[in-house]
Amino acid sequence: MAMTLSNSVPSACIVCLSASNQFYLPSSPFKSLKPPLFWPWQKVKMGPLTVSPMGFGTWAWGNQLLWGYQPSMDSQLQQVFNLAVENGLNLFDTADSYGTGRLNGQSEKLLGKFIREFQGEKRIRDEIVIATKFAAYPWRLTSGQFVQACRASRDRMQIEQVGIGQLHWSTANYAPPQELALWNGLVAMYEKGLVKAVGVSNYGPKQLVKIHDYLKARGVPLCSAQVQFSLLSMGEDQMEIKDICDSLDIRLISYSPLGLGMLTGKYTPSRLPQGPRGLLFKQILPGLKPLLVSLREIAEKRCKTIPQVAINWCICKGTIPIPGVKTVKQAEENLGALGWRLSSNELLQLDYAAQESPRRMIQNIFQTK
């Protein structure tokens, strides 16, 4: 029998959800008088920066192949950005490779445009942190070329300084000699004041310690590390990376906290997304029933949605999740992951359900050891 799990909210929870809806659309002439989604003291230190306990990822902004982006979506993406910022989110993750074909760099361009056109307080705009990643393309062989990449990103966004400059992936798996150029590129862009802080993405435990020690010897603190971290990606490597980050004062950013959408409850083995994701979901979804059942059970009890529970799990594990958003509806739902915390028993239930589910998320091919 086909598994049927819905992300819809039970009718019994409608009143509860309405009462707990703490965010507002910036287009409204009246601001909400309810408490904020999180208080200033609940923000997170990330090196020299202070960021919201959740950010938004912008991989889909410009990606036609996987996410079906069209320029006609830009007005809604701007609404998404405004909604997030008006409700306290100040961390946005992007990359110089986000955007397919002629739209390469589109995500950065849109973020820069939205910042410039934001109509709110200047103080709020000035607190926005853009974390962009620089691709380890095979033709980027020197530290100077990574500095040029950083300048190009800065120009696309039309900002004076990047919040966090990150290496998108390590070349240790396939081109070890190039790795030192990546590291020296981070050092150079930091020393030149092009970035406020530096970070890495897709670095495994061993490489993470190596680059941390190398940067520390050069007087450059490593402030963040991105890794695929979710209820679908909680293997030994993820747990070891989390322990290393805690011990070295590196903030762990969890990307794909909803497993590309598999943890939304929206899809089933008989209802799949179009495109490449559908092929992946077809392989993995049939083995996720124990996990999705537990997510739904907790969501109903909490008067939350399945994605809100899955994202909150990442927050409770001490990470900063950066779920992707394309629509105002998605942004509103993701914001509902803030302002509350799963109990210890609920966390244990989800951990156990994830372990009992026979399938896991396919790991990024660029993830190192």
Short mmCIF file of N, CA and C in Angstrom, two decimals, residues 9-22 299-305 336:
data_model
loop_
_atom_site.label_atom_id
_atom_site.label_comp_id
_atom_site.label_asym_id
_atom_site.label_seq_id
_atom_site.Cartn_x
_atom_site.Cartn_y
_atom_site.Cartn_z
N VAL A 9 -2.20 20.78 7.82
CA VAL A 9 -2.36 20.94 9.26
C VAL A 9 -3.73 20.45 9.67
N PRO A 10 -3.83 19.60 10.70
CA PRO A 10 -5.12 19.11 11.16
C PRO A 10 -6.02 20.26 11.57
N SER A 11 -7.33 20.08 11.38
CA SER A 11 -8.28 21.15 11.71
C SER A 11 -8.23 21.50 13.18
N ALA A 12 -7.92 20.53 14.03
CA ALA A 12 -7.86 20.80 15.46
C ALA A 12 -6.76 21.78 15.82
N CYS A 13 -5.80 21.94 14.91
CA CYS A 13 -4.67 22.80 15.20
C CYS A 13 -4.81 24.19 14.61
N ILE A 14 -5.88 24.46 13.90
CA ILE A 14 -6.00 25.75 13.21
C ILE A 14 -5.97 26.89 14.21
N VAL A 15 -6.72 26.76 15.31
CA VAL A 15 -6.75 27.83 16.31
C VAL A 15 -5.37 28.01 16.92
N CYS A 16 -4.73 26.89 17.23
CA CYS A 16 -3.40 26.94 17.84
C CYS A 16 -2.41 27.64 16.93
N LEU A 17 -2.43 27.31 15.64
CA LEU A 17 -1.51 27.92 14.69
C LEU A 17 -1.80 29.41 14.55
N SER A 18 -3.07 29.77 14.53
CA SER A 18 -3.40 31.18 14.38
C SER A 18 -2.90 31.97 15.56
N ALA A 19 -3.01 31.39 16.74
CA ALA A 19 -2.58 32.09 17.94
C ALA A 19 -1.08 32.25 18.01
N SER A 20 -0.35 31.31 17.38
CA SER A 20 1.11 31.35 17.49
C SER A 20 1.77 32.00 16.29
N ASN A 21 0.97 32.47 15.33
CA ASN A 21 1.55 33.10 14.14
C ASN A 21 2.11 34.46 14.50
N GLN A 22 3.44 34.57 14.58
CA GLN A 22 4.06 35.77 15.11
C GLN A 22 4.69 36.64 14.05
N ALA A 299 4.31 16.89 14.84
CA ALA A 299 3.74 18.11 14.25
C ALA A 299 2.29 18.29 14.67
N GLU A 300 1.51 17.22 14.65
CA GLU A 300 0.11 17.31 15.03
C GLU A 300 -0.03 17.67 16.51
N LYS A 301 0.80 17.05 17.33
CA LYS A 301 0.73 17.31 18.77
C LYS A 301 1.13 18.75 19.08
N ARG A 302 2.08 19.26 18.34
CA ARG A 302 2.61 20.61 18.58
C ARG A 302 1.84 21.70 17.83
N CYS A 303 0.89 21.30 17.00
CA CYS A 303 0.21 22.25 16.11
C CYS A 303 1.22 22.96 15.22
N LYS A 304 2.16 22.21 14.70
CA LYS A 304 3.16 22.70 13.76
C LYS A 304 3.03 21.91 12.47
N THR A 305 3.90 22.20 11.53
CA THR A 305 3.93 21.42 10.29
C THR A 305 5.17 20.54 10.29
N GLY A 336 7.97 29.63 10.97
CA GLY A 336 7.27 28.96 12.06
C GLY A 336 8.11 27.93 12.78
#
